[in-house]
Amino acid sequence: MLPVPARCDTVHCSRINKDQEEEAVFRDVVNFAPDPLPARYYDKDTTRPISFYLSTLEELLAWTPLMEDGFNVALEPLECRQPPLSSPRPRTLLCHDMMGGYLEDRFIQGSEVQNPYSFYHWQYIDIFVYFSHHTVTIPPVCWTNAAHRHGVCVLGTFITEWQEGGKLCEAFLAGDERSFQAVADRLVQIAQFFRFDGWLINIENSLSPAAVRNTPLFLQYLTRQLHQQVPGGLVLWYDSVVQSGQLKWQDELNEQNRVFFDSCDGFFTNYNWREDHLKRMVAQAGERLADVYVGIDVFARSNVVGGRFDTDKSLELIRKHGFSAALFAPGWVYECLEKNDFFQNQDKFWRLLERFLPTHSICSLPFVTSFCLGLGTRRVCYGKEQAVGPWYHPSAQETQPLFGEHKLAGGNRGWVKTHCCLVDAWHGGSSLLLRGLIPPEVDSVAVRLFSMHVPVPPKVFLSMVYKFEGSTDVQVALELTTGDASSCHVGGVLVLNETGTRYSPRPLRVPPTRLARWASSCGQQLSGGWIQRCYEVNLRGCLLQDLLVSFSRPPGSREEESFICRLGEIQVVDANSLLAPLPRVQNVTISQLRWLPLISGSEGLPTRLLLSCTLHWSYLLPRARCFRIHCWERTGSSSATEESPGTEKPEFLGLAFANQYRVVDLAVEAARFGQDGRVEFLVEPVPREGFLVPQAEWGRAVLLYSAPQ
């Protein structure tokens, strides 16, 4: 558990009742003394919270959770998925190695950057490894949030290299069991605390006889402890050291390194293999074929099969023999190719691989996505522009669909293609662009966006927000397929096929009044030309399997119809969950203030200030997708109880994916002598069901500040 913050850390505080609502009021006298925040957790120039790594064994053993560590705790639990990771089918591991790591992704609350790297083909991926050459690579929390949202587990990296790595290994592996158990215990505690799922162990230096003798015992202990503390946790070993202690990459699993494979959950081979290596490994792996992750260097360095846009050649051989695959550094498409063509190149890379990449399915509700990539050229909140300018915040990435092209069977010319679209958004920074063609010989075309495996509650509400580009009479509809057809009873839908497993829900014309907060705009033209369509489906004994979007020609038309449609949001929500009362944001506190002069007046005194501070609050985190942080500034107020303006909108500051947020360099008016300056901070919870919470239910705290005497 995180330590509880002091109620009044660096400022005096009091509490008042305002309209029967408790409000925290904090007071501070402006001063420009430096506030020494721990360098590990904050950017030294801006005090923005950052993700971090540990460089030495001493740092690892000395780590204990501090309040600042709370910024790095993943909000998103690992979503369940089908098939589970433990199934025997071959898996796909992505090892993210990019320019040393901890780049723009280290900024926990996001950053302003043009053309950042983004990964969004999550449905093909089972395991995500964040790799760097620091001793203990703790995955930046933004990657854990994004991966977990897609049912993908996340591993950090424990690496030792070269002469220094040899010394480090001697220090904890060559002694008695207490030494290596202390290291393993700390690695487990770190994974458990930050809520990621395990470790890739990469020993790339030779080991003494004593150290290599203890290495399997270290792996066994680490794996056993991790399984106890982190459900579904994994420990993988990289093909490097052999059982003699020599550093000698094998490019395969064999008798020289098998002892390490037998001591943990999986084996990640080096990259210079040939098909003969794969053939030999089949017997070595036995029933654990899927636990062997055959390495593919996407950069195609050294003597490898495939790589780059020929990575499919590597993958074809790996799948031929039934192994899992480990794609190392697929950020090649970003690092080495033209940044302006990144999305096209990324889609091309994964499209070439998709026939060898089994997907996994979503298996829980609520399911809500705005298709946001966690980046954009502006921020949009439910059709209304919130801020203009580039931004990058991978924690804000919503669940991504299956990308690609769907063509009609039987030689028909109809097709639908899906793309990311940064040009327009309903919510966040991007939407999903669907382009397609309906040929004269068919009435409609459809594309599957999400594979699902959800036991459906009796009543489900669905919503789709969309808009067409240009004028068209083409109709768009949400469709679904169900399993367990023999026992499945469906109401409120039209059956679309003879087997009775694909349905088109009937749109709601008048949403139920009890669901007004969720579906108040159904059937209406919304901001920015978007349209929301809502559906109610009654199900019994059904398994929801697919979500599709179909496009049909206008009645009576036999012409070829082309269309361009943007999807802004899809929601699938258990009706009962929409009736449950939401928890409230409580106990908002303000601490760790930093003041900087911004603009000086005629007498040399500042007229504008920059304020940085940390907000904490209490909330039942499993109920939140995130929090939106806002502020109101009032100047010249001597009363803490003065009403906030009812017509003005508060200023949006950013998103939080924890119960704390660092306000950084907020420009405020300097307080005049004898008068308080006033800033009110508001914490807006965003429910997992995806609707707006009234402002009266937000958390808030007031900061009153005075000029130095």
XYZ file of C-alpha atoms in Angstrom:
709
model
C 0.000 0.000 0.000
C 1.129 3.554 -0.667
C 1.917 5.714 2.338
C -0.926 8.152 3.035
C 0.024 11.777 2.240
C 0.105 14.290 5.023
C -3.080 16.322 5.004
C -1.124 19.616 4.885
C 2.272 18.775 3.437
C 3.782 22.169 2.639
C 0.746 24.403 3.051
C -1.718 25.188 5.823
C -5.151 23.716 5.226
C -8.680 23.784 6.567
C -12.002 22.291 5.561
C -15.306 24.058 5.026
C -18.785 22.923 4.064
C -20.003 24.356 0.802
C -23.537 23.429 -0.210
C -23.362 20.442 2.162
C -20.172 19.395 0.385
C -16.829 19.259 2.112
C -14.146 21.339 0.404
C -10.474 21.425 1.329
C -8.905 24.885 1.455
C -5.117 25.152 1.466
C -3.123 28.311 2.207
C 0.423 29.167 1.186
C 2.702 32.189 1.165
C 4.489 32.510 -2.167
C 8.234 31.971 -2.001
C 10.797 31.144 -4.657
C 12.998 28.777 -2.663
C 13.759 25.583 -4.612
C 11.666 22.572 -3.617
C 14.047 19.577 -3.592
C 11.933 16.825 -5.152
C 13.542 13.355 -5.526
C 15.422 13.384 -8.849
C 14.540 9.761 -9.623
C 10.844 10.584 -9.879
C 10.711 14.051 -11.454
C 12.135 15.761 -14.513
C 14.729 18.172 -13.093
C 13.698 21.068 -15.339
C 9.915 20.924 -15.111
C 9.139 18.668 -12.079
C 6.969 16.513 -14.349
C 6.667 12.934 -12.980
C 8.781 10.429 -14.905
C 9.108 6.668 -15.105
C 12.482 5.401 -13.976
C 14.941 2.507 -13.967
C 17.484 1.228 -11.427
C 21.149 1.144 -12.393
C 22.817 -0.850 -9.635
C 22.275 -3.801 -7.351
C 22.416 -1.424 -4.397
C 19.568 0.677 -5.812
C 17.494 -2.453 -6.356
C 17.998 -3.800 -2.846
C 17.390 -0.365 -1.286
C 14.108 0.278 -3.156
C 11.047 0.754 -0.975
C 7.807 2.399 -2.161
C 7.499 6.135 -1.643
C 4.570 8.442 -2.348
C 6.192 9.387 -5.658
C 6.137 5.748 -6.756
C 2.344 6.047 -6.920
C 2.636 7.899 -10.241
C 4.118 4.726 -11.762
C 1.475 2.276 -10.527
C -0.632 1.009 -13.434
C -4.321 1.914 -13.192
C -5.365 -0.749 -15.682
C -5.563 -4.336 -14.396
C -4.612 -7.022 -16.906
C -7.866 -7.575 -18.806
C -8.923 -11.178 -19.196
C -8.641 -12.500 -22.729
C -9.438 -15.641 -24.707
C -7.635 -17.876 -25.205
C -5.707 -17.336 -21.968
C -1.953 -16.927 -22.126
C -1.567 -20.372 -20.553
C -3.158 -22.086 -23.580
C -0.761 -24.246 -25.649
C -1.100 -22.291 -28.893
C 1.992 -20.387 -30.141
C 2.310 -16.887 -28.712
C 3.718 -13.603 -29.963
C 6.073 -11.538 -27.828
C 7.010 -7.961 -28.715
C 10.302 -6.731 -27.246
C 10.276 -2.938 -27.378
C 13.857 -1.762 -27.778
C 14.034 1.820 -28.992
C 17.053 4.108 -28.772
C 17.899 3.167 -25.193
C 14.339 3.480 -23.871
C 12.773 6.052 -21.534
C 12.248 8.627 -24.269
C 9.000 10.609 -24.466
C 7.272 7.579 -22.915
C 8.980 8.374 -19.597
C 6.669 11.350 -19.018
C 3.880 9.743 -17.022
C 1.354 12.543 -17.630
C 2.192 12.853 -21.319
C 4.196 15.342 -23.340
C 3.936 17.658 -26.310
C 5.798 15.993 -29.165
C 5.408 15.886 -32.940
C 5.250 12.498 -34.701
C 5.789 10.179 -31.692
C 6.038 6.392 -31.893
C 2.811 4.525 -31.278
C 1.968 0.834 -31.189
C -1.626 -0.193 -31.780
C -1.714 -3.752 -33.238
C -2.313 -5.185 -29.773
C -4.759 -7.920 -30.807
C -1.825 -9.842 -32.333
C 0.406 -9.579 -29.249
C 0.451 -11.770 -26.128
C 3.467 -10.425 -24.205
C 5.106 -6.976 -24.245
C 8.683 -6.654 -22.951
C 10.122 -3.207 -22.264
C 13.858 -3.486 -22.905
C 16.787 -1.227 -22.101
C 20.408 -1.669 -21.064
C 19.844 -0.419 -17.514
C 20.202 -3.107 -14.849
C 16.539 -3.056 -13.784
C 14.204 -1.810 -16.510
C 10.830 -1.001 -14.942
C 8.315 -0.594 -17.794
C 7.011 2.982 -18.069
C 3.505 2.910 -16.661
C 1.999 4.197 -19.907
C 2.963 0.946 -21.662
C 1.540 -1.186 -18.865
C -1.769 0.693 -18.976
C -2.067 0.406 -22.768
C -1.042 -3.257 -22.895
C -3.239 -4.327 -19.982
C -6.235 -2.611 -21.572
C -5.738 -4.995 -24.507
C -5.198 -8.132 -22.384
C -1.419 -8.156 -23.026
C 0.945 -8.898 -20.145
C 4.004 -6.694 -19.571
C 7.518 -7.704 -18.537
C 10.439 -5.612 -17.357
C 14.063 -6.549 -18.014
C 16.810 -7.530 -15.577
C 20.080 -7.345 -17.499
C 23.769 -7.669 -16.685
C 26.455 -7.042 -19.320
C 30.193 -6.936 -19.842
C 32.738 -6.762 -17.019
C 30.510 -4.700 -14.713
C 27.710 -7.204 -15.215
C 30.030 -10.017 -14.218
C 30.874 -8.234 -10.961
C 27.185 -7.641 -10.248
C 26.365 -11.319 -10.835
C 29.184 -12.423 -8.538
C 27.779 -10.156 -5.833
C 24.375 -11.870 -5.706
C 24.801 -15.267 -7.403
C 28.134 -16.582 -6.157
C 27.263 -16.551 -2.436
C 24.614 -18.359 -0.433
C 20.925 -18.508 -1.272
C 20.057 -15.484 0.860
C 21.818 -13.198 -1.645
C 19.951 -14.303 -4.751
C 16.684 -14.664 -2.867
C 16.941 -11.026 -1.715
C 17.315 -9.906 -5.356
C 14.436 -12.120 -6.477
C 12.220 -10.878 -3.646
C 12.850 -7.263 -4.619
C 12.105 -7.961 -8.314
C 8.816 -9.600 -7.310
C 7.911 -6.687 -5.028
C 8.592 -4.183 -7.801
C 6.410 -6.068 -10.307
C 3.656 -6.480 -7.742
C 3.748 -2.848 -6.616
C 3.831 -1.270 -10.080
C 1.332 -3.873 -11.365
C 3.216 -5.306 -14.301
C 3.575 -9.028 -14.887
C 7.145 -10.288 -14.634
C 10.684 -10.251 -15.953
C 12.935 -11.114 -18.854
C 16.267 -12.224 -17.333
C 19.188 -11.389 -19.620
C 22.642 -12.367 -18.279
C 25.097 -11.338 -21.018
C 28.391 -11.926 -19.258
C 30.283 -15.021 -18.239
C 29.600 -16.512 -14.806
C 31.916 -18.183 -12.324
C 31.252 -21.854 -11.464
C 29.635 -20.790 -8.167
C 27.419 -18.172 -9.846
C 26.241 -20.393 -12.691
C 25.477 -23.174 -10.204
C 23.093 -20.849 -8.376
C 21.497 -19.351 -11.485
C 18.853 -22.108 -11.964
C 18.058 -21.875 -8.233
C 17.642 -18.097 -8.579
C 15.303 -18.573 -11.564
C 13.266 -21.232 -9.763
C 12.875 -19.100 -6.660
C 12.037 -15.953 -8.654
C 9.461 -17.841 -10.746
C 7.851 -19.490 -7.724
C 7.609 -16.233 -5.760
C 6.295 -14.293 -8.743
C 3.557 -16.854 -9.403
C 2.442 -16.521 -5.784
C 2.367 -12.717 -5.736
C 1.466 -11.796 -9.345
C -1.342 -13.913 -10.863
C -0.363 -14.903 -14.392
C 3.199 -13.653 -13.849
C 6.019 -14.800 -16.145
C 9.799 -15.196 -15.941
C 11.610 -15.659 -19.257
C 15.310 -16.429 -19.848
C 17.326 -15.044 -22.762
C 19.664 -17.361 -24.700
C 23.127 -16.147 -23.646
C 25.042 -17.988 -20.914
C 25.383 -21.769 -21.114
C 25.528 -24.178 -18.176
C 29.344 -24.021 -18.010
C 29.097 -20.284 -17.246
C 30.515 -19.287 -20.634
C 28.804 -16.473 -22.562
C 27.974 -18.341 -25.754
C 24.741 -17.634 -27.645
C 23.256 -20.863 -28.989
C 20.451 -19.537 -31.252
C 18.417 -22.487 -30.035
C 17.296 -24.435 -26.991
C 19.700 -27.339 -26.421
C 21.475 -29.324 -23.733
C 23.875 -26.435 -23.138
C 21.133 -24.071 -21.882
C 18.195 -26.330 -21.120
C 18.747 -26.108 -17.363
C 17.643 -22.444 -17.459
C 14.536 -23.234 -19.555
C 13.569 -25.915 -17.046
C 13.838 -23.366 -14.213
C 11.387 -20.695 -15.458
C 8.389 -20.021 -17.701
C 10.035 -19.617 -21.083
C 13.139 -19.282 -23.265
C 13.871 -16.382 -25.684
C 16.393 -17.531 -28.318
C 19.097 -15.439 -29.919
C 18.479 -14.350 -33.517
C 20.995 -16.104 -35.800
C 19.086 -19.349 -36.197
C 18.307 -21.403 -39.288
C 15.556 -23.946 -39.870
C 17.872 -26.743 -38.703
C 17.924 -25.081 -35.268
C 14.128 -25.118 -35.208
C 13.953 -28.790 -36.183
C 16.341 -29.757 -33.389
C 14.382 -27.711 -30.841
C 11.115 -29.551 -31.430
C 12.420 -32.586 -29.542
C 14.122 -30.432 -26.897
C 10.957 -28.469 -26.097
C 8.644 -31.471 -25.959
C 5.236 -30.412 -24.669
C 6.547 -26.863 -24.028
C 6.809 -25.763 -27.676
C 4.840 -22.594 -26.948
C 7.293 -21.688 -24.147
C 10.133 -21.309 -26.643
C 10.117 -17.764 -28.082
C 12.242 -17.776 -31.223
C 13.911 -14.393 -31.559
C 13.510 -12.237 -34.677
C 15.640 -9.110 -34.992
C 13.432 -6.826 -37.067
C 16.502 -4.678 -37.872
C 17.966 -7.796 -39.605
C 21.393 -7.319 -38.037
C 24.012 -10.065 -38.384
C 23.195 -13.378 -40.063
C 19.430 -13.762 -39.693
C 16.429 -15.051 -41.608
C 14.111 -12.291 -42.774
C 13.694 -9.085 -40.773
C 12.443 -5.650 -41.862
C 9.629 -6.071 -44.418
C 10.712 -9.709 -44.838
C 9.935 -10.574 -41.210
C 7.116 -12.781 -42.487
C 9.782 -15.212 -43.804
C 11.101 -15.677 -40.256
C 7.638 -15.990 -38.789
C 6.504 -18.547 -41.358
C 9.333 -20.915 -40.388
C 8.760 -20.414 -36.661
C 5.038 -21.194 -36.921
C 5.715 -24.154 -39.225
C 7.420 -25.868 -36.285
C 4.888 -24.719 -33.671
C 7.010 -22.239 -31.703
C 6.182 -18.883 -30.199
C 7.880 -15.826 -31.699
C 9.747 -12.919 -30.073
C 9.806 -9.831 -32.307
C 12.743 -7.687 -31.204
C 12.664 -3.944 -32.002
C 9.677 -3.683 -34.385
C 10.094 0.069 -33.847
C 12.401 -0.259 -36.896
C 9.531 1.139 -38.964
C 9.743 4.329 -36.883
C 13.493 4.597 -36.337
C 14.687 3.882 -39.872
C 11.881 4.946 -42.210
C 10.285 8.310 -42.935
C 8.403 9.611 -39.875
C 5.668 11.166 -41.998
C 4.875 7.714 -43.409
C 4.955 5.961 -40.051
C 1.317 4.827 -39.925
C 1.402 3.458 -43.480
C 4.665 1.614 -42.796
C 3.478 0.265 -39.453
C 0.270 -1.041 -41.029
C 2.246 -2.575 -43.910
C 4.627 -4.336 -41.501
C 1.854 -5.960 -39.465
C -0.317 -6.693 -42.508
C 2.527 -8.851 -43.905
C 2.586 -10.828 -40.647
C -1.099 -11.141 -39.804
C -1.606 -14.609 -41.337
C 0.899 -15.960 -38.786
C -0.480 -14.013 -35.821
C -3.468 -15.536 -34.018
C -5.571 -12.888 -32.318
C -7.044 -12.949 -28.842
C -10.492 -11.823 -27.807
C -11.944 -9.313 -25.356
C -13.925 -11.081 -22.654
C -15.327 -8.534 -20.190
C -17.762 -5.624 -20.026
C -18.053 -2.682 -20.060
C -16.347 -2.356 -23.415
C -15.835 1.283 -24.413
C -13.417 2.682 -26.984
C -13.005 5.983 -28.800
C -10.192 4.484 -30.952
C -7.834 7.136 -29.548
C -4.167 6.242 -30.129
C -2.998 8.193 -27.091
C -1.730 11.022 -29.269
C -3.013 13.713 -31.596
C -2.669 17.198 -32.996
C -5.449 18.436 -30.676
C -7.565 17.165 -27.809
C -11.292 16.641 -28.228
C -13.784 15.839 -25.476
C -17.049 14.377 -26.767
C -16.981 16.366 -29.997
C -15.821 19.642 -28.425
C -12.294 20.890 -28.928
C -10.449 21.087 -25.610
C -6.902 22.058 -26.614
C -4.905 22.580 -29.809
C -1.348 21.348 -30.264
C 0.487 18.025 -30.459
C 0.246 15.671 -27.493
C 1.428 12.181 -26.615
C 0.044 10.165 -23.702
C 0.115 6.372 -24.294
C -1.903 5.685 -21.114
C -4.788 7.429 -22.895
C -4.760 4.935 -25.766
C -8.156 3.260 -26.040
C -8.795 -0.328 -27.127
C -7.750 -0.701 -30.751
C -9.601 -2.757 -33.390
C -8.399 -5.332 -35.885
C -6.804 -3.263 -38.631
C -6.629 -4.319 -42.246
C -8.788 -4.934 -45.307
C -11.887 -7.095 -45.560
C -12.875 -8.325 -49.026
C -16.124 -10.028 -49.930
C -15.925 -13.726 -50.661
C -16.909 -15.305 -53.950
C -15.159 -12.944 -56.322
C -17.295 -9.934 -55.437
C -15.487 -6.609 -55.616
C -16.743 -5.211 -52.297
C -14.246 -4.255 -49.611
C -13.736 -2.256 -46.406
C -10.380 -0.939 -45.152
C -9.668 0.395 -41.662
C -7.085 3.058 -40.795
C -6.077 5.302 -37.904
C -7.244 8.880 -38.444
C -5.650 11.867 -36.694
C -7.550 14.384 -38.821
C -10.743 14.187 -36.772
C -11.824 12.789 -33.417
C -14.950 12.481 -31.318
C -13.051 11.896 -28.090
C -9.300 12.008 -27.570
C -6.990 12.610 -30.492
C -8.038 10.223 -33.265
C -10.845 8.185 -34.735
C -11.165 5.107 -36.933
C -11.437 5.721 -40.674
C -13.364 3.171 -42.728
C -13.231 3.371 -46.524
C -15.107 0.946 -48.694
C -16.950 -0.055 -51.837
C -20.374 -1.701 -52.239
C -20.525 -3.281 -55.752
C -23.841 -3.452 -57.642
C -24.232 -7.197 -57.092
C -24.485 -7.032 -53.268
C -26.548 -5.011 -50.806
C -23.933 -4.474 -48.105
C -20.362 -4.932 -46.937
C -19.207 -5.415 -43.346
C -15.960 -5.488 -41.392
C -15.237 -7.212 -38.078
C -13.647 -4.701 -35.702
C -13.416 -6.673 -32.468
C -13.171 -10.341 -31.599
C -14.952 -10.987 -28.304
C -15.680 -13.820 -25.916
C -18.120 -12.250 -23.469
C -20.858 -14.082 -21.525
C -23.542 -11.472 -21.992
C -25.807 -10.167 -19.213
C -29.591 -10.247 -19.855
C -29.811 -6.657 -21.089
C -27.041 -4.861 -22.953
C -26.887 -1.316 -24.288
C -24.720 -0.531 -27.295
C -23.781 2.814 -28.775
C -21.975 3.926 -31.921
C -20.806 7.468 -32.752
C -19.996 8.044 -36.424
C -20.058 10.456 -39.334
C -19.678 10.165 -43.092
C -17.339 12.293 -45.170
C -19.282 14.079 -47.884
C -22.905 13.463 -48.782
C -23.981 9.863 -49.135
C -27.099 7.739 -48.807
C -25.124 4.715 -47.609
C -26.440 3.410 -44.277
C -24.199 2.287 -41.396
C -25.172 -0.191 -38.676
C -23.606 -2.010 -35.748
C -23.808 -5.805 -35.912
C -22.904 -8.612 -33.531
C -22.476 -12.358 -33.585
C -23.222 -14.767 -30.746
C -22.064 -18.243 -29.812
C -23.859 -21.064 -28.020
C -26.666 -20.658 -30.540
C -28.609 -23.693 -29.292
C -29.299 -22.106 -25.912
C -29.006 -18.462 -26.943
C -32.194 -16.364 -26.957
C -31.985 -12.874 -28.416
C -34.521 -10.053 -28.370
C -34.511 -6.618 -29.982
C -32.553 -7.625 -33.095
C -32.969 -8.605 -36.726
C -31.491 -11.994 -37.705
C -29.093 -11.553 -40.625
C -28.118 -15.105 -41.530
C -29.690 -18.526 -41.698
C -27.792 -19.968 -38.758
C -29.188 -17.206 -36.567
C -25.854 -16.158 -35.020
C -25.379 -12.735 -36.637
C -27.700 -9.916 -35.688
C -28.335 -6.265 -36.332
C -29.705 -4.535 -33.202
C -32.655 -2.205 -33.707
C -31.774 1.413 -32.864
C -33.435 2.964 -29.819
C -35.659 5.864 -30.849
C -36.303 7.069 -27.294
C -33.662 6.035 -24.739
C -34.993 4.904 -21.352
C -35.172 7.873 -18.985
C -33.245 6.008 -16.272
C -30.282 5.884 -18.652
C -30.342 9.553 -19.570
C -26.823 10.206 -18.305
C -25.469 7.533 -20.665
C -27.717 7.798 -23.697
C -29.092 11.345 -23.640
C -27.867 12.105 -27.186
C -29.033 8.948 -28.955
C -30.194 9.579 -32.512
C -29.127 13.220 -32.408
C -26.719 15.291 -34.455
C -23.838 16.049 -32.090
C -20.954 18.540 -32.028
C -18.710 18.402 -35.087
C -21.271 16.632 -37.254
C -21.098 13.347 -35.329
C -24.189 11.148 -34.893
C -24.829 8.781 -31.983
C -26.943 5.691 -32.441
C -27.942 3.546 -29.450
C -29.249 -0.012 -29.225
C -30.829 -2.242 -26.606
C -30.401 -6.018 -26.849
C -32.004 -8.633 -24.624
C -29.966 -11.818 -24.395
C -30.173 -15.061 -22.464
C -27.534 -17.811 -22.464
C -25.479 -16.089 -25.140
C -21.803 -15.510 -25.765
C -20.964 -12.307 -27.624
C -18.294 -13.189 -30.218
C -17.834 -10.344 -32.692
C -18.591 -6.674 -33.159
C -18.948 -5.629 -36.776
C -19.881 -2.501 -38.676
C -21.845 -2.897 -41.899
C -22.524 -0.485 -44.735
C -25.566 -0.943 -46.961
C -26.720 0.694 -50.152
C -29.773 2.968 -50.171
C -33.076 1.177 -50.898
C -33.730 0.836 -54.631
C -30.185 1.680 -55.716
C -28.198 -0.730 -57.898
C -25.243 1.597 -58.433
C -21.741 1.022 -57.156
C -21.463 2.902 -53.857
C -18.212 4.083 -52.284
C -18.040 5.616 -48.820
C -15.708 7.140 -46.231
C -16.928 6.882 -42.642
C -15.325 7.806 -39.341
C -16.102 5.940 -36.139
C -15.691 8.038 -33.008
C -16.794 5.601 -30.313
C -18.310 2.187 -29.652
C -19.764 1.144 -26.295
C -21.119 -2.198 -25.060
C -22.405 -1.876 -21.503
C -24.314 -4.054 -19.056
C -27.569 -2.157 -18.424
C -27.446 -2.901 -14.697
C -23.984 -1.378 -14.315
C -25.376 1.931 -15.573
C -27.790 2.048 -12.646
C -25.176 1.519 -9.940
C -24.230 4.680 -8.012
C -20.745 5.997 -8.669
C -18.233 6.571 -5.892
C -17.209 10.170 -5.268
C -13.788 11.734 -5.483
C -12.874 12.604 -1.891
C -10.072 14.056 0.214
C -8.366 16.122 -2.500
C -5.089 17.514 -1.126
C -2.491 19.962 -2.438
C 1.195 19.514 -1.605
C 4.782 19.921 -2.913
C 4.297 23.497 -4.163
C 6.838 25.245 -6.351
C 6.567 28.924 -7.328
C 8.479 30.659 -10.132
C 8.203 34.307 -11.254
C 6.886 34.575 -14.818
C 6.263 38.257 -15.660
C 7.595 41.218 -13.649
C 5.712 44.490 -13.189
C 6.978 48.046 -13.131
C 8.321 47.798 -9.574
C 10.223 44.586 -10.250
C 7.632 42.470 -8.453
C 6.120 39.569 -10.392
C 2.617 40.097 -11.787
C 2.344 36.523 -13.081
C 3.587 33.349 -11.428
C 4.130 29.744 -12.417
C 2.639 27.274 -9.940
C 3.539 23.600 -9.706
C 1.952 21.340 -7.088
C 0.827 17.767 -6.494
C -2.830 16.769 -6.078
C -3.856 13.573 -4.274
C -7.355 12.196 -3.794
C -9.278 9.092 -2.774
C -11.372 7.099 -5.238
C -12.342 3.476 -5.854
C -9.882 2.995 -8.727
C -11.479 -0.122 -10.328
C -14.471 2.096 -11.215
C -12.378 4.683 -13.136
C -11.018 4.749 -16.665
C -9.013 7.845 -15.730
C -9.447 11.319 -14.224
C -9.623 14.671 -16.007
C -7.988 17.483 -14.053
C -9.245 21.074 -14.351
C -8.717 24.386 -12.609
C -10.390 27.737 -12.057
C -8.327 30.795 -11.251
C -9.805 33.652 -9.240
C -7.826 36.731 -8.209
C -8.483 39.402 -5.624
C -10.643 37.097 -3.496
C -10.378 37.284 0.266
C -13.092 34.707 0.860
C -12.513 30.990 0.555
C -16.217 30.424 0.119
C -16.697 32.710 -2.894
C -18.694 30.929 -5.540
C -16.974 29.674 -8.639
C -18.426 31.221 -11.790
C -21.399 29.263 -12.984
C -21.131 30.057 -16.678
C -17.391 29.822 -17.248
C -15.787 26.505 -18.042
C -12.809 25.387 -15.980
C -9.459 25.090 -17.749
C -8.482 21.527 -18.668
C -5.024 20.649 -17.333
C -4.540 16.985 -18.214
C -5.354 13.341 -17.584
C -4.432 11.265 -14.548
C -4.236 7.474 -14.519
C -3.611 7.269 -10.772
C -5.118 8.967 -7.736
C -2.526 11.731 -7.963
C -1.528 14.387 -10.498
C 1.338 16.849 -10.762
C 0.232 20.316 -11.901
C 3.244 21.774 -13.726
C 3.937 25.470 -14.441
C 0.360 26.697 -14.273
C 0.357 30.452 -14.997
C -1.550 32.403 -12.323
C -1.905 36.040 -11.297
C 0.357 37.162 -8.463
C -1.543 37.961 -5.287
C -1.676 41.647 -4.317
C -0.738 42.753 -0.835
C -3.688 42.301 1.511
C -5.556 40.027 -0.919
C -5.423 36.303 -1.599
C -4.926 34.739 -4.971
C -7.199 31.764 -5.499
C -6.974 28.610 -7.634
C -9.567 25.857 -7.453
C -8.573 22.398 -8.702
C -11.249 19.967 -9.864
C -10.873 16.199 -10.287
C -13.394 14.723 -12.731
C -13.760 10.928 -12.589
C -14.273 9.154 -15.926
C -16.333 5.966 -15.346
C -15.443 2.769 -17.170
C -18.934 2.849 -18.725
C -17.957 6.013 -20.569
C -20.360 8.814 -19.642
C -19.936 12.331 -18.265
C -20.158 12.831 -14.496
C -21.931 16.082 -13.465
C -19.551 18.760 -12.233
C -21.245 18.837 -8.837
C -19.904 15.308 -8.253
C -16.255 16.135 -8.999
C -13.643 16.349 -6.279
C -12.151 19.769 -5.553
C -9.665 21.667 -3.450
C -8.893 25.375 -3.204
C -5.463 26.978 -2.903
C -5.348 30.470 -1.411
C -1.960 32.121 -1.746
C -0.616 35.446 -0.537
C 2.333 37.628 -1.429
C 5.427 37.369 0.784
C 5.400 39.922 3.587
